[in-house]
Coordinates of C-alpha atoms and ligand atoms in Angstrom, one line a residue:
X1 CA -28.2 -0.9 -62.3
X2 CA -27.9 -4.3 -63.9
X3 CA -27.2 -7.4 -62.7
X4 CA -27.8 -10.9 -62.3
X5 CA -30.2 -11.9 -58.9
X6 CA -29.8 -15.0 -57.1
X7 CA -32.6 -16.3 -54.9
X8 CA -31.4 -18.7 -52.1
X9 CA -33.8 -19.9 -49.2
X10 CA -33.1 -20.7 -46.3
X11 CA -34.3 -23.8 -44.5
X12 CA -33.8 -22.9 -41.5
X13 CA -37.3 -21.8 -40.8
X14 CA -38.3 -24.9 -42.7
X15 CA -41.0 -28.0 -41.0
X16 CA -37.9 -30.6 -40.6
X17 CA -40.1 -33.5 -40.4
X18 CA -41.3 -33.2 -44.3
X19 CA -37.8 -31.3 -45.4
X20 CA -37.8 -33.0 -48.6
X21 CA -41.7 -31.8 -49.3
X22 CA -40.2 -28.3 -48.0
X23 CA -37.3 -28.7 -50.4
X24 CA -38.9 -29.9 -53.4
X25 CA -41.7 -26.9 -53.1
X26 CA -39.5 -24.0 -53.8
X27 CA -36.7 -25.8 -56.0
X28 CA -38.0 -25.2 -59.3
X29 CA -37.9 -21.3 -58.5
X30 CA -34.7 -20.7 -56.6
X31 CA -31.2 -21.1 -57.5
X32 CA -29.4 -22.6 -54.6
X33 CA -30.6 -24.2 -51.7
X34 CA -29.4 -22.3 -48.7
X35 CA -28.1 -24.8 -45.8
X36 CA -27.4 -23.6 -42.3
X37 CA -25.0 -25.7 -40.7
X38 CA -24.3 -24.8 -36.8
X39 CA -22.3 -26.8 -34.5
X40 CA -23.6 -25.1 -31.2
X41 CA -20.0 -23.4 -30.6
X42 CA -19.4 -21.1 -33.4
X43 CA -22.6 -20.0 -32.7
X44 CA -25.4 -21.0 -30.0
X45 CA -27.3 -23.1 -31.5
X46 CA -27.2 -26.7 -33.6
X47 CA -29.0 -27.7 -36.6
X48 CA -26.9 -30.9 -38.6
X49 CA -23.5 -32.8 -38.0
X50 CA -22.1 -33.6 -41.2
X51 CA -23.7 -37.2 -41.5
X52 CA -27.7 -35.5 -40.8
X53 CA -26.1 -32.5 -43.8
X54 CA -25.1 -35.0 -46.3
X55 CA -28.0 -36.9 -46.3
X56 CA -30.0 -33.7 -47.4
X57 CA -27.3 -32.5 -49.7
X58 CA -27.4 -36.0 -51.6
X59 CA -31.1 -36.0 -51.7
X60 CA -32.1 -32.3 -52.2
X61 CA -33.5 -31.5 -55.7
X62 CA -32.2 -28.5 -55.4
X63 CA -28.2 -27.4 -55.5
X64 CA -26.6 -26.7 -52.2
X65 CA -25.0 -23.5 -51.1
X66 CA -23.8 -24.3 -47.5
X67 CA -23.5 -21.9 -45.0
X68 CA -20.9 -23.6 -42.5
X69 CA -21.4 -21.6 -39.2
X70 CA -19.1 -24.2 -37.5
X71 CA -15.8 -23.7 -35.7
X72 CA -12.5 -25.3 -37.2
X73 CA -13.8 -25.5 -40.7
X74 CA -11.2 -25.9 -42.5
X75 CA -10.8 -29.9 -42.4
X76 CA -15.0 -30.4 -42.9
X77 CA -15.8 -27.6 -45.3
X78 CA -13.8 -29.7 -48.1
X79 CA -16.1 -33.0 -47.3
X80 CA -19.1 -30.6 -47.9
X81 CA -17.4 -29.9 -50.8
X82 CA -16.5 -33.3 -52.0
X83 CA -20.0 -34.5 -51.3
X84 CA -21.1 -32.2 -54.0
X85 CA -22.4 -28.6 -52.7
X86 CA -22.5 -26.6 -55.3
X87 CA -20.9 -23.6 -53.0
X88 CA -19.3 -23.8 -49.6
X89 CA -18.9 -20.9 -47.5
X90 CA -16.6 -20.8 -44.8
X91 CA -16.8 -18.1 -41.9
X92 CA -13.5 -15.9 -41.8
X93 CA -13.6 -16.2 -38.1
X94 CA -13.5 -20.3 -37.5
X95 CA -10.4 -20.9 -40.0
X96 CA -7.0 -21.5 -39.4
X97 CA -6.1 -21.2 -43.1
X98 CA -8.4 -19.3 -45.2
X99 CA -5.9 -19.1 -48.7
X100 CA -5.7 -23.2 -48.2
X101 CA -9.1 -24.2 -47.6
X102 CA -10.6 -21.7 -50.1
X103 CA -8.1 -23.6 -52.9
X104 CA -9.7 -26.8 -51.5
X105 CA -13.3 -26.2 -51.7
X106 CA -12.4 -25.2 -55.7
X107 CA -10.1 -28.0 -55.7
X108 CA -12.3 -30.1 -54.6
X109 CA -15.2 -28.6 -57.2
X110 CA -17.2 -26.1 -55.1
X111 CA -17.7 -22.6 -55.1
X112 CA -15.6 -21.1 -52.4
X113 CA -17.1 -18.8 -50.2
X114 CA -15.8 -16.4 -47.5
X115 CA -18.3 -16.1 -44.5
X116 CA -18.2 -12.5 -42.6
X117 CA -20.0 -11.9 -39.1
X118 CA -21.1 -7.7 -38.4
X119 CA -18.9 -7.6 -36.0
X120 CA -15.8 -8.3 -38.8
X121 CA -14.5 -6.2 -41.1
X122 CA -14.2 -6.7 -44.5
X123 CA -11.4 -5.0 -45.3
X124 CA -8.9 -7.9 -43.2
X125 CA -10.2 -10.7 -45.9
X126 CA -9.9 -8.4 -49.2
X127 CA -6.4 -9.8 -49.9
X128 CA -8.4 -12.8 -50.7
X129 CA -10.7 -11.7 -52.9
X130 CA -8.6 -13.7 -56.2
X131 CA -9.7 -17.1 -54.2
X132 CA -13.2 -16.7 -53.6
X133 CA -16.3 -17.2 -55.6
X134 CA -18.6 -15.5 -53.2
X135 CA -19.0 -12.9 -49.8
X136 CA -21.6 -13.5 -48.0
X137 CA -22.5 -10.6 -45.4
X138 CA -24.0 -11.4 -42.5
X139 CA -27.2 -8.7 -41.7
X140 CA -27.9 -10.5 -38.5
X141 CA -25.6 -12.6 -35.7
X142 CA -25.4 -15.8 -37.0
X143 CA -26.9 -18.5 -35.1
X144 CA -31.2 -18.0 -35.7
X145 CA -33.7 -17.4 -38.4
X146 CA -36.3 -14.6 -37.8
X147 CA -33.8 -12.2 -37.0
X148 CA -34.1 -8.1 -37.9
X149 CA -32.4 -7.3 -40.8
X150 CA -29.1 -4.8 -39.6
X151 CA -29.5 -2.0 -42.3
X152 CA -25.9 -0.6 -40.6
X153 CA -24.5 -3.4 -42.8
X154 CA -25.0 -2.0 -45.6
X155 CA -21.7 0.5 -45.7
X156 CA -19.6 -3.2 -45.7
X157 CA -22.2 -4.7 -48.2
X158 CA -20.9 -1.6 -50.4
X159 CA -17.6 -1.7 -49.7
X160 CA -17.7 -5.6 -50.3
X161 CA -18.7 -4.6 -53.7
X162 CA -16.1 -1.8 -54.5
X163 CA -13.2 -4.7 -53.4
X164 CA -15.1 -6.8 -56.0
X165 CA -15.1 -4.5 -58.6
X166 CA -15.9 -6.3 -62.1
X167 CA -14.9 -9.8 -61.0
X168 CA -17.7 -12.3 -61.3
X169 CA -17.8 -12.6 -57.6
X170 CA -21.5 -12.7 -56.0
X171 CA -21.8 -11.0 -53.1
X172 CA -24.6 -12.5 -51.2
X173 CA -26.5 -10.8 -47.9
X174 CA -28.0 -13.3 -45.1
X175 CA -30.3 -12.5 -42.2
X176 CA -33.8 -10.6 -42.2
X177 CA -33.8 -10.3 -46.0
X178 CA -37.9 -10.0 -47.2
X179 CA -39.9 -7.6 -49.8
X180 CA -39.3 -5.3 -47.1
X181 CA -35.5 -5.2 -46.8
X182 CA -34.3 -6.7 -50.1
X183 CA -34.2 -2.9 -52.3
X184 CA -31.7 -1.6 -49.6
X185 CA -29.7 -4.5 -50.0
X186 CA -29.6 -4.3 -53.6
X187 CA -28.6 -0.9 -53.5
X188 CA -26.0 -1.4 -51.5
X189 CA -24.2 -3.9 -54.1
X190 CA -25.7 -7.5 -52.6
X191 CA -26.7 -9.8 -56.2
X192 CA -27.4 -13.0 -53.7
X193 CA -30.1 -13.1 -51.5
X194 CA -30.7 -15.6 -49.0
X195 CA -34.6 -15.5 -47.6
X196 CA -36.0 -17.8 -44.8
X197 CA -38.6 -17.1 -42.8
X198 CA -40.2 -14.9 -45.3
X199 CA -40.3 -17.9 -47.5
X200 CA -41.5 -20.9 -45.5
X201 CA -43.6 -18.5 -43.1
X202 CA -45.1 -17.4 -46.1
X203 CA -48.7 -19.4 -46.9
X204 CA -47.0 -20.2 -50.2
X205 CA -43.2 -20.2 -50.8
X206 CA -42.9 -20.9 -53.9
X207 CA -44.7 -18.2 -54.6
X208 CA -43.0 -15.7 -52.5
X209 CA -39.5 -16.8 -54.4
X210 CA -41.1 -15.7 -57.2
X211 CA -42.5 -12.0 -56.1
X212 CA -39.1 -11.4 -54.1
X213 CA -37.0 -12.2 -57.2
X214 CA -39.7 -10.4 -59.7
X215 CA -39.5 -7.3 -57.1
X216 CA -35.6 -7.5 -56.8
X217 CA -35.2 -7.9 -61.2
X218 CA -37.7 -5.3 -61.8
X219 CA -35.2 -2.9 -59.5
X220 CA -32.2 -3.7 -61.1
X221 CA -33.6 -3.2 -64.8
X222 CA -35.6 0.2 -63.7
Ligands
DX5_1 C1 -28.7 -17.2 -39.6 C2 -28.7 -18.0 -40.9 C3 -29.6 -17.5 -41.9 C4 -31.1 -17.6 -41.5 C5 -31.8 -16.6 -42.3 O1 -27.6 -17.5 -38.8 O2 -27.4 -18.0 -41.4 O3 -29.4 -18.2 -43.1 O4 -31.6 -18.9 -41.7 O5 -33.1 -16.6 -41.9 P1 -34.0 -15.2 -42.0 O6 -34.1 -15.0 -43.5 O7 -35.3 -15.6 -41.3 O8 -33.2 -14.1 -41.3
ZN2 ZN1 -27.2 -18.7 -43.5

């Protein structure tokens, strides 16, 4: 197998009160900056409103892929991408209009992104496969970092991949991903990995960036 590998952490597991030291310590070595935004009703838990999100997104180092676990998204997920994400993903199950507000978030100059919980199948959003840039499979219930990674995703991760096909679409995993979980992932079809706690529980995270991605390349070449 060859393909290109995408490193996205998670700041969820993050210290909040030097985020921008957090931020700045793994940006040279990842490719997106992973952003969980919950609004305590799609899921039970909160982490930003949009105003608390933007101010990161303008003054991350790194590029933002945000991960909107909010309901009604379709109205906000186009100011996350007007405020300059570089990807937006919506969840399949909090939008009134998934063709619109995908053609918005491109509109608008942002990856568009199709959000799907374990509980979902994939195979009800494949008919929109032309309009998005980017699956993401959820391997855990949304809402918490620290989770353990669902290896029963991995049939959808693989079917995900077959309704891909050879489109540049990334298909990107999200929940329990570490050294230990990442090789099933891969071999299920998932090119975009997002990693929290093993990254900022880790003693350094840079440096765990770089030994998940090295791990994750050296399987795909081999
Ligand atoms: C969970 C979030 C994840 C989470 C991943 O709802 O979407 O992005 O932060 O954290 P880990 O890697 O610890 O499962
Ligand atoms: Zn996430």
């Amino acid at each position: 197998m060859s393909r290109e590998i995408r490193i996205t952490p998670s700041i969820l597991n993050a210290d909040f009160s030097r985020l921008n030291e957090e931020i700045d310590s793994i940006a040279q070595v990842s490719d997106l900056l992973h952003l969980d935004v919950m609004d305590n009703v799609f899921v039970p838990n909160f982490t930003f409103d949009f105003d608390a999100a933007s101010k990161i997104i303008t003054e991350s180092s790194l590029a933002v892929d945000a991960h909107l676990m909010v309901a009604n998204v379709d109205d906000i997920a186009v100011k996350y991408a007007e405020i300059g994400c570089a990807s937006v993903t919506i969840h399949a199950e909090a939008t009134h209009n998934i063709p619109q507000t995908l053609k918005n978030i491109r509109s608008a100059g942002a990856r568009s992104s199709l959000g799907i919980k374990p509980n979902t199948s994939i195979e009800d959003y494949a008919q929109y496969v032309d309009l998005v840039d980017m699956y993401l499979i959820m391997t855990v219930e949304p809402g918490f970092g620290g989770q353990k990674f669902m290896e029963n995703m991995m049939e959808k991760v693989r079917r995900t991949s077959a309704v891909i096909g050879d489109r540049p679409i990334w298909l990107q995993v999200d929940g329990g991903i570490s050294m230990n979980t990442i090789e099933i992932a891969l071999e299920a079809g998932a090119d975009t990995f997002v990693v929290g706690s093993a990254v900022f529980n880790a003693s350094d995270p840079a440096q765990m960036v770089v030994d998940i991605r090295k791990f994750a390349t050296s399987k795909v070449e081999s």
